[in-house]
Coordinates of C-alpha atoms in Angstrom, one line a residue:
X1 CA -1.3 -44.6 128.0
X2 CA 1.3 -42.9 125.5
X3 CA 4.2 -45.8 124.8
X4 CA 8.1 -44.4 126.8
X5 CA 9.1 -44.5 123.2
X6 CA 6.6 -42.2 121.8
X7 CA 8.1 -39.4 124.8
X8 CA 11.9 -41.0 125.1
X9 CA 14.4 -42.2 122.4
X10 CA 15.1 -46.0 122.3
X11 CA 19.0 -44.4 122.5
X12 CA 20.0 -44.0 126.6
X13 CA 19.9 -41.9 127.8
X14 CA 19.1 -38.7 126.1
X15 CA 17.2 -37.4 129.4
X16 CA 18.1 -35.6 132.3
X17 CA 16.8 -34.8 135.3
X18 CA 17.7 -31.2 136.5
X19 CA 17.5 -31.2 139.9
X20 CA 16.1 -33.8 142.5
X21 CA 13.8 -33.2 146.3
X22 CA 10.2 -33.8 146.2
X23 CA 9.6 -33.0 142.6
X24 CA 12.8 -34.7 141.2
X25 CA 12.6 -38.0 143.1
X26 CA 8.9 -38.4 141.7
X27 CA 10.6 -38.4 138.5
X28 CA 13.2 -40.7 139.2
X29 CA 10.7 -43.1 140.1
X30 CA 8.1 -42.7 137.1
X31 CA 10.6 -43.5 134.6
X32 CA 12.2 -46.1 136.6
X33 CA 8.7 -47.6 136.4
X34 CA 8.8 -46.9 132.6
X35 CA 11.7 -48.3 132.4
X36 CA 13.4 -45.1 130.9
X37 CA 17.2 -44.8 131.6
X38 CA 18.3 -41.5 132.7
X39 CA 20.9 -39.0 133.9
X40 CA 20.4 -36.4 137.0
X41 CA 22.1 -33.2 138.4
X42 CA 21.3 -31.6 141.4
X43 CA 23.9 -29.1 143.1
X44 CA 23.0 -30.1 146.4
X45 CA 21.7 -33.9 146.7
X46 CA 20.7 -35.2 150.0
X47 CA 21.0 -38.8 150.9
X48 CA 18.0 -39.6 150.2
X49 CA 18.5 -38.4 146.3
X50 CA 21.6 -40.2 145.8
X51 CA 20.2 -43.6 147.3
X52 CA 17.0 -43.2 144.6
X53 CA 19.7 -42.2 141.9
X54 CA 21.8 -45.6 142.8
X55 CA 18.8 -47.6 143.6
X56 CA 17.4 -47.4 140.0
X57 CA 20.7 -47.3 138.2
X58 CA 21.0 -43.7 137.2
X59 CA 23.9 -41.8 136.4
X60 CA 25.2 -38.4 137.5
X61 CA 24.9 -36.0 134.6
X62 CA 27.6 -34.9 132.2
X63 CA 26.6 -30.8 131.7
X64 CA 28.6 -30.4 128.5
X65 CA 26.6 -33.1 126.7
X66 CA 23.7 -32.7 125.1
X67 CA 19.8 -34.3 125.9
X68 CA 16.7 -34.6 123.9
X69 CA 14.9 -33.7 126.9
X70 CA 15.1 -32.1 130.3
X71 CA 13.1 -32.2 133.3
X72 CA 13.9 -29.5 135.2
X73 CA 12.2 -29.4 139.5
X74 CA 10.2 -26.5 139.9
X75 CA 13.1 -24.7 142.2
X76 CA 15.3 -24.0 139.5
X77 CA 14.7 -20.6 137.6
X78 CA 13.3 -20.9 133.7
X79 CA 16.5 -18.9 132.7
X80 CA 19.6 -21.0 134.6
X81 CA 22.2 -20.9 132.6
X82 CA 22.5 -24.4 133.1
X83 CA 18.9 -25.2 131.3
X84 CA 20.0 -22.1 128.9
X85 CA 22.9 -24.0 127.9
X86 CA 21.3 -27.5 127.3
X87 CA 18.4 -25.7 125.6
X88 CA 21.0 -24.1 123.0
X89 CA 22.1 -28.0 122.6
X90 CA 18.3 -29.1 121.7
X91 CA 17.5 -29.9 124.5
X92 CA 13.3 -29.4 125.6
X93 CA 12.9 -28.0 129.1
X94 CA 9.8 -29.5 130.6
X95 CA 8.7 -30.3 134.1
X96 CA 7.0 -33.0 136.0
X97 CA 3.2 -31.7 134.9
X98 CA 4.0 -31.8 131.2
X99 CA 5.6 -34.7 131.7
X100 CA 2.8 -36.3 133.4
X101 CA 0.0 -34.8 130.7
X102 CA 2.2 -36.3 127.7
X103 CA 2.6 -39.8 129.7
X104 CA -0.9 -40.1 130.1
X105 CA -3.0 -38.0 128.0
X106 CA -6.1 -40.0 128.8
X107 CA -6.0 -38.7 132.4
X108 CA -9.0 -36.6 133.5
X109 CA -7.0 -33.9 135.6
X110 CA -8.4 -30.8 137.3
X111 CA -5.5 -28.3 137.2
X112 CA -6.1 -25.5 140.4
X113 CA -3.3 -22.6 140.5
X114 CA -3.6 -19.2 142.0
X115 CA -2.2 -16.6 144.4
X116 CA -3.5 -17.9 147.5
X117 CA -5.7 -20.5 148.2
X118 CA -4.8 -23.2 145.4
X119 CA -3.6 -26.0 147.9
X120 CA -6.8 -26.0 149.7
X121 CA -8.8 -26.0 147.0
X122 CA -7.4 -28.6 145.3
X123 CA -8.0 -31.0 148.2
X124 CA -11.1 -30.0 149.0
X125 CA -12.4 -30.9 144.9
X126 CA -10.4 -34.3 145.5
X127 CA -12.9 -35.0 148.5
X128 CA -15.5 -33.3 147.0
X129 CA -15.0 -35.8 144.0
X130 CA -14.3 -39.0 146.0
X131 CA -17.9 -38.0 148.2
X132 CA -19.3 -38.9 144.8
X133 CA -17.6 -42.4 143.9
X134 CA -14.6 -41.2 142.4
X135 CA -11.4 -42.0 142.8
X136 CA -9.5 -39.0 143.0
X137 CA -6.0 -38.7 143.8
X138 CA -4.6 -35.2 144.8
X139 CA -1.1 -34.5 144.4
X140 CA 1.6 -31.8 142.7
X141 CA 2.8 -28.5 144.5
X142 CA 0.9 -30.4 147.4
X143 CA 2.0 -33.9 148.5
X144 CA 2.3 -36.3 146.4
X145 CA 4.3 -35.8 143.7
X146 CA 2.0 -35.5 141.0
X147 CA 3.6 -37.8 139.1
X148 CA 3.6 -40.4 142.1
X149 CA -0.6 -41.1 141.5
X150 CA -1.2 -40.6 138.1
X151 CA -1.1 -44.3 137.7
X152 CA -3.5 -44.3 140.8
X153 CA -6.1 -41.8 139.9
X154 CA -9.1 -42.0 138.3
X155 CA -9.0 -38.1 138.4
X156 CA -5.9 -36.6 139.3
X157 CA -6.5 -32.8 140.9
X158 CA -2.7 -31.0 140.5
X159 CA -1.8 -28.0 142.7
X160 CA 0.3 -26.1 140.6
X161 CA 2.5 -23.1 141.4
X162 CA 3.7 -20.6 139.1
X163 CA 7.1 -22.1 139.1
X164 CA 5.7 -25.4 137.4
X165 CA 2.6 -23.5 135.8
X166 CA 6.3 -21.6 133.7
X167 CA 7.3 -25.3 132.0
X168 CA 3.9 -26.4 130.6
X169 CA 3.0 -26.2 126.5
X170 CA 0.6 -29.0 126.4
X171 CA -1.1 -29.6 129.8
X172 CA -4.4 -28.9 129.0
X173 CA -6.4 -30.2 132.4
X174 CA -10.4 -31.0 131.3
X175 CA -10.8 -28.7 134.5
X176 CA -8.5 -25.5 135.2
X177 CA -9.4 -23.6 138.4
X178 CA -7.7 -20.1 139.3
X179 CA -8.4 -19.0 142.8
X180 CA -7.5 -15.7 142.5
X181 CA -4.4 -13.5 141.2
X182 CA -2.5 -10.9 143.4
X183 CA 1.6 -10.0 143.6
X184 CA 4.1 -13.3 144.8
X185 CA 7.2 -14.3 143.5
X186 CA 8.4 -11.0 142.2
X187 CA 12.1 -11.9 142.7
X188 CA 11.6 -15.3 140.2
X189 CA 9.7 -13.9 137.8
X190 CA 11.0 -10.1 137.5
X191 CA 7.5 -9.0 137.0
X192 CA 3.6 -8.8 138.1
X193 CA 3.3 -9.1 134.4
X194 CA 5.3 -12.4 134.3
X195 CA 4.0 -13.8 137.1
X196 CA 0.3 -13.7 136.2
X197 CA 1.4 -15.0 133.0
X198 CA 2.6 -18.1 133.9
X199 CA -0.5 -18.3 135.9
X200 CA -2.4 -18.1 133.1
X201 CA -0.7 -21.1 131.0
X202 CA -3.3 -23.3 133.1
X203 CA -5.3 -22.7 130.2
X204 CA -2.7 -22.2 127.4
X205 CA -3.5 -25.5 126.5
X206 CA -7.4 -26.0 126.7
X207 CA -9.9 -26.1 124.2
X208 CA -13.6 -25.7 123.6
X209 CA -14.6 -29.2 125.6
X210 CA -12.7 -28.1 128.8
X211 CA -13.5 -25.7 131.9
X212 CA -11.7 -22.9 133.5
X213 CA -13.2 -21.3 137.0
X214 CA -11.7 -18.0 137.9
X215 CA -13.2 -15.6 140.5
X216 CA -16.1 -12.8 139.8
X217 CA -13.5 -10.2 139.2
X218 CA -11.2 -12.2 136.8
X219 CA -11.4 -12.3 133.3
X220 CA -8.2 -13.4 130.3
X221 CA -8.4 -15.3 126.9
X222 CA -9.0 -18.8 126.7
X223 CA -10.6 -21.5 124.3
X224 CA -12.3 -23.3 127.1
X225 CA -15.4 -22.6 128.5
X226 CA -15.8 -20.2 131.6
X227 CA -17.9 -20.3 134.5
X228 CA -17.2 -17.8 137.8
X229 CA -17.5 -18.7 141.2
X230 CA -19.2 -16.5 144.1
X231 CA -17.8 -17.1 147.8
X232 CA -21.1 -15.6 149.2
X233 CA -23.1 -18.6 147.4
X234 CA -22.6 -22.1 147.6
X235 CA -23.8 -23.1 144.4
X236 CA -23.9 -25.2 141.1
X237 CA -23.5 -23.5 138.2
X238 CA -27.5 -24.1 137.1
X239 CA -27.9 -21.6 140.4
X240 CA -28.6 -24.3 142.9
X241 CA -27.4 -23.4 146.0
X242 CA -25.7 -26.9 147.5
X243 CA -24.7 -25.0 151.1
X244 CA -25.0 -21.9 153.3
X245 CA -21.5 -20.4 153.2
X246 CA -22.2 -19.7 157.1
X247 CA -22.7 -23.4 157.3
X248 CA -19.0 -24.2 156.4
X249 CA -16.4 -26.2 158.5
X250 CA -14.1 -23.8 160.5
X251 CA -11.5 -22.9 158.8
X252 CA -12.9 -23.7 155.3
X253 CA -12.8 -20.7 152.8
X254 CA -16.4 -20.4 151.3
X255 CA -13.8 -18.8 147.9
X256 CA -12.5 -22.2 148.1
X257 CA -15.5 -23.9 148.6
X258 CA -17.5 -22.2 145.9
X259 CA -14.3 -22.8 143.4
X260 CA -14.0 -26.2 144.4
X261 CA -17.6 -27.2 144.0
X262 CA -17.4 -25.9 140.4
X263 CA -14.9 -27.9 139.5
X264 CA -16.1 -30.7 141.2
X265 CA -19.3 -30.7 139.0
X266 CA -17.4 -29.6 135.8
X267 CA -15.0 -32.7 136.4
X268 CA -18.8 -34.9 137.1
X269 CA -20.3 -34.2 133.9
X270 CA -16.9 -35.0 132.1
X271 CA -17.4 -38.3 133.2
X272 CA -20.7 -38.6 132.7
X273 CA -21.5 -39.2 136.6
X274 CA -24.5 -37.9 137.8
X275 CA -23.9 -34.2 139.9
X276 CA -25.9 -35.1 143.7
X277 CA -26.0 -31.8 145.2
X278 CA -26.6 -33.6 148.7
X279 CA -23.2 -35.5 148.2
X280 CA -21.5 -32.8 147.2
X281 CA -23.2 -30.9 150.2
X282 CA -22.3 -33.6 152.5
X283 CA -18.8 -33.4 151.2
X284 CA -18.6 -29.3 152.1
X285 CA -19.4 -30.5 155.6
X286 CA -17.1 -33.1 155.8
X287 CA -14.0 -31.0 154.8
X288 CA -11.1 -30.1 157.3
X289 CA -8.7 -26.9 156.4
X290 CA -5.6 -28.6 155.1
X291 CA -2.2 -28.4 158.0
X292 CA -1.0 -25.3 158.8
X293 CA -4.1 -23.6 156.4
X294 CA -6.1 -21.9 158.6
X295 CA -6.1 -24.3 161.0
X296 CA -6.8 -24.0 164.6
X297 CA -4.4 -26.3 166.3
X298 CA -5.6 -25.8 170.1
X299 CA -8.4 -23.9 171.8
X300 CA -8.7 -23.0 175.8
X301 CA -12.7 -21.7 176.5
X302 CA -13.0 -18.6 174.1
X303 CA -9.3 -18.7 173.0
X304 CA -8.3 -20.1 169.7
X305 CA -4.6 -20.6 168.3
X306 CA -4.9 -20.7 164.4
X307 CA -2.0 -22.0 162.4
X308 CA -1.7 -20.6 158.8
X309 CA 1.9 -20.4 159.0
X310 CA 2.0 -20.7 155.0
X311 CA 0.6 -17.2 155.0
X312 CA 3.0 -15.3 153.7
X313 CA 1.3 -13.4 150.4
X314 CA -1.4 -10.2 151.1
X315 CA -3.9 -11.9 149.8
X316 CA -3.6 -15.0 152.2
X317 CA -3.2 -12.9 155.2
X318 CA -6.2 -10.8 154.7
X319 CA -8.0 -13.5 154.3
X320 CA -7.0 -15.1 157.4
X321 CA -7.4 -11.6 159.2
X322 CA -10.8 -11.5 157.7
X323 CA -11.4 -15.3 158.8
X324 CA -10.3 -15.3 162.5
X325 CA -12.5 -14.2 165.5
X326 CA -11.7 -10.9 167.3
X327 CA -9.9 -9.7 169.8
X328 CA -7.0 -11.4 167.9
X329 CA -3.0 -11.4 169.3
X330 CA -1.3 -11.7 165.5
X331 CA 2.3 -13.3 164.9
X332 CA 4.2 -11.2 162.5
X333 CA 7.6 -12.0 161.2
X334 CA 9.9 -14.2 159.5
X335 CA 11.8 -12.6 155.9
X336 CA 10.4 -9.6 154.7
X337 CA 9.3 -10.1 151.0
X338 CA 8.1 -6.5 150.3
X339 CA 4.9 -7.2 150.8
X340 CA 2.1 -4.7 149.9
X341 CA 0.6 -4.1 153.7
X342 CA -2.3 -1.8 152.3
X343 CA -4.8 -4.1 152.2
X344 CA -3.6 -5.8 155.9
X345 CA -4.1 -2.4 157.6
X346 CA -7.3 -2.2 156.5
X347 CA -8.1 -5.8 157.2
X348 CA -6.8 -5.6 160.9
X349 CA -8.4 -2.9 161.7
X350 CA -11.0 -2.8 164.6
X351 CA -10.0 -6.8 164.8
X352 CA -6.3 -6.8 165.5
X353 CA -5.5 -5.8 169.0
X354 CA -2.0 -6.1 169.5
X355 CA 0.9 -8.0 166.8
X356 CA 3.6 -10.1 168.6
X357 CA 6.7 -9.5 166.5
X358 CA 9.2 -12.6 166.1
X359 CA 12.2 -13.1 163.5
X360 CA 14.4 -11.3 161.2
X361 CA 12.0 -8.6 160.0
X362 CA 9.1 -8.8 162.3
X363 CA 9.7 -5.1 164.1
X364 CA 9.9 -3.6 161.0
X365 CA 6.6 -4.9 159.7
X366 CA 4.6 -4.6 162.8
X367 CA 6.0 -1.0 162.5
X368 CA 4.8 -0.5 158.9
X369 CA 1.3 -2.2 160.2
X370 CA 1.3 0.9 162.3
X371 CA -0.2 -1.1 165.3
X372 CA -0.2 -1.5 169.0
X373 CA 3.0 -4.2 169.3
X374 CA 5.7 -6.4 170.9
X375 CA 9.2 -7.4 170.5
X376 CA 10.3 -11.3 170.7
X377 CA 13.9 -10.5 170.4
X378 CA 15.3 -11.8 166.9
X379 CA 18.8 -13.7 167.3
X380 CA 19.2 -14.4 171.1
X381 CA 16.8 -17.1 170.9
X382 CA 16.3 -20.8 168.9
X383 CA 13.3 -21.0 166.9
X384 CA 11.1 -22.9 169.5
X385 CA 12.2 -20.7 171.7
X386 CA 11.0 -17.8 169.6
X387 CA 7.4 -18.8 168.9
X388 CA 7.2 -20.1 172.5
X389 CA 7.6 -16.7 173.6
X390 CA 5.5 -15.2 171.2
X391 CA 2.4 -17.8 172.3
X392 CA 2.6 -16.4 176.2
X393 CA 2.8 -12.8 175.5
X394 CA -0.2 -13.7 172.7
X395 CA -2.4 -15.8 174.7
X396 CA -1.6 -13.3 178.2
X397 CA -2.6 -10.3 176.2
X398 CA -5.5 -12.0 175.1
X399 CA -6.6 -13.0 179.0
X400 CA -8.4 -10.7 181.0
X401 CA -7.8 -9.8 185.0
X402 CA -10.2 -12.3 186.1
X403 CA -8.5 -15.2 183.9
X404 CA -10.6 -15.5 181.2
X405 CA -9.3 -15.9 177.4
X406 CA -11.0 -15.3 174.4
X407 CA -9.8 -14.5 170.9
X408 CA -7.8 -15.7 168.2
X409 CA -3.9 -16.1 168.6
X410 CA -3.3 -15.7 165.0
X411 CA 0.1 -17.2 162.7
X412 CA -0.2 -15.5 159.8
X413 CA 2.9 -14.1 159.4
X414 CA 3.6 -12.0 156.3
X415 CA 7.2 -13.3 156.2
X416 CA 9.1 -16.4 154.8
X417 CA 10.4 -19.0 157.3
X418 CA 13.9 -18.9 156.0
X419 CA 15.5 -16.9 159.1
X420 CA 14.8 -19.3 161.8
X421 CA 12.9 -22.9 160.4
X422 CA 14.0 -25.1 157.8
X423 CA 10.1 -24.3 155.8
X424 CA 6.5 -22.7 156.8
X425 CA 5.4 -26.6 157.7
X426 CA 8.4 -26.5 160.6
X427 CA 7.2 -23.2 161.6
X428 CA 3.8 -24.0 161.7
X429 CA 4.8 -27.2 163.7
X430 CA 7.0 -25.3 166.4
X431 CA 3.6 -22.8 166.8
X432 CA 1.5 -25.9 167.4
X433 CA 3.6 -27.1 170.0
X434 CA 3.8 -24.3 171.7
X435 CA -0.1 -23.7 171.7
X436 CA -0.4 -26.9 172.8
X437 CA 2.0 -26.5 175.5
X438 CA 0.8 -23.5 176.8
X439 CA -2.8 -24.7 177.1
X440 CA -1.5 -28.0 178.8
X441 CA 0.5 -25.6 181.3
X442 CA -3.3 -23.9 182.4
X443 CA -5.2 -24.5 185.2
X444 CA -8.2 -25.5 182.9
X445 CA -8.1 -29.2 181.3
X446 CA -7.1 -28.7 177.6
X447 CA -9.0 -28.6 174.9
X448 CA -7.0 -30.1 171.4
X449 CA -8.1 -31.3 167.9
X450 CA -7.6 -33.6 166.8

């Protein structure tokens, strides 16, 4: 453990906070544990951010001072003139990973980023790792804050987005994982080019000792060592195969699985802990798609209802066209984010039978999908309202004269969440409910996980 003094002046405070929520109250409450005085601005705080503030004796921020140090939530762009201007003063802009890898250097981490896919993964090597006696804490873009169980952990496993991925200089995880890289965030980072590059400073940081796992066709320069992961096999990185990939859970990408079992192993032999390929097996078996990943959220007979209302990048929604069972009913809609729908033509086709359009922009992408569709009509409805509409006319397309439903009423839909829910969790939430409901309202008895 690296001393508050070695990271923060004696002198109070000479830190801020930039910006509070999720990421910023998991700072507030590291330092307080620390025992680190500092300042905070966010434009916006809710309640709950000014309570925290109060609570551990923080100050709002004066602006036109100047700070030795910055921590700045992933929400707020690299070049705010804000951070510009307090970066002109001296300040260092870092965020809530670096933070974490200067606090406690000592901390095995396993670092997983990508395009798609990176939230999943990371819990699945965080189960994966506690099926073999460890005590791994997941936490980061994903809940917890990460900085909320590095004191936890034996292992921490950090989802990180390109947003934090843009802060780090010396977070150097022993494991670094990238799922996969495709186009996102194009009105943050300006650039394809910018974007994969802060993706890539998961391993700006390694050396020779670590590990980085990136996909078959991925390739970039690093000092750590490199191993690749298959989907099609399940397997160690000696060739053992530890699974079937047909064998997986429901809802559990074998990409993910094959990346995650990597890393698992990687982060094993780190510790010196012996690699059981029949743990590690039992531990594929064992996993469960993350909420509102892929995951089916009610069923009636042959009729499925999958949430993955965080699909909102190509790559995630081919993979969730790719993953569901045909005849499939897809939800479409929400913000347009210029998507590329190439590859989801291609994806759909022979699979997708009809799209149900709902939201701001859902016409004009089931339009560009060029597919059979239907209209839930944007603005004269509530949100619940919305996706309960676009369940029946889903689930009724999908049932045949004589009553009988088969299929996959998919949510994977392209667009953000901002026109009508508060997030893709609340959107994923108000689908669920109205699966649910509209299973509960058949003559059959209904069928829900649970």
């Amino acid at each position: 453990m690296t001393p508050p003094s070695d990271i923060f002046p004696a002198a109070a405070p000479q830190t801020l906070i930039y910006g509070l929520g999720r990421s910023g109250r998991g700072v507030l409450r590291f330092l307080a544990r620390e025992g680190v005085t500092a300042d905070w601005f966010d434009a916006r705080p809710s309640a709950e951010d000014l309570d925290l503030a109060a609570q551990f004796g923080f100050s709002p921020a004066d602006l036109e001072r100047s700070y030795r140090t910055v921590i700045a939530a992933p929400g707020v762009p690299i070049d705010h003139p804000d951070l510009l201007q307090l970066g002109q003063r001296g300040a260092e802009i870092i965020g809530e990973a670096e933070l974490a890898a200067r606090a406690r250097p000592t901390l095995p981490m396993v670092g997983v980023t990508g395009t798609a896919g990176k939230g999943s993964t990371t819990v699945l090597i965080a189960a994966l790792l506690r099926a073999c006696g460890v005590n791994a804490l997941e936490g980061g873009n994903i809940d917890p804050p990460l900085l909320d169980i590095i004191d936890e952990a034996e292992v921490a496993v950090v989802e990180l987005s390109s947003f934090q991925l843009e802060r780090v200089t010396k977070f150097a995880p022993a494991v670094a994982v990238i799922t996969n890289l495709a186009v996102d965030h194009l009105d943050r980072h300006g650039s394809v080019e910018a974007y994969h590059a802060a993706k890539r400073n998961i391993t700006r940081a390694q050396d020779e000792s670590d590990l980085l796992i990136l996909p078959l066709d991925l390739s970039m320069p690093t000092r750590a060592q490199v191993q690749h992961f298959d989907p099609a096999v399940l397997a160690l990185s000696g060739g053992e195969v530890v699974l079937r990939a047909s064998d997986l859970p429901e809802g559990v990408h074998p990409a993910n699985a094959a990346a995650a079992l990597l890393a698992a192993e990687g982060m094993l032999n780190r510790l010196g802990r012996p690699v059981d390929p029949a743990r590690l097996g039992a531990g594929l078996l064992a996993a469960r798609p993350v909420q509102g990943r892929f995951e089916t959220v009610a069923r009636l007979n042959k009729l499925r209802f999958v949430n993955d209302s965080i699909a909102t990048r190509t790559v995630a929604v081919e993979a969730a066209l790719q993953q569901a069972a045909a005849p499939i009913a897809w939800l479409v809609g929400g913000r347009d984010k210029g998507a590329d729908l190439g590859p989801l033509r291609r994806a759909a086709e022979g699979k997708v039978k009809q799209v149900i359009a709902f939201g701001q922009d859902g016409e004009a992408l089931a339009h560009q999908l060029g597919l059979p569709y239907q209209v839930v009509a944007f603005g004269e409805l509530s949100g619940e309202a919305t996706l309960r509409e676009a369940v029946r006319l889903a689930a009724e397309f999908l049932t045949d004269e004589e009553g009988e439903a088969s299929g996959t009423v998919l949510l994977a839909p392209i667009g953000t969440s901002f026109d009508l829910y508060r997030d893709y969790t609340e959107r994923g939430d108000v689908f669920t409910a109205a699966a649910r409901a509209w299973v509960s309202a058949q003559a059959a008895p209904a069928e829900v996980p649970v």
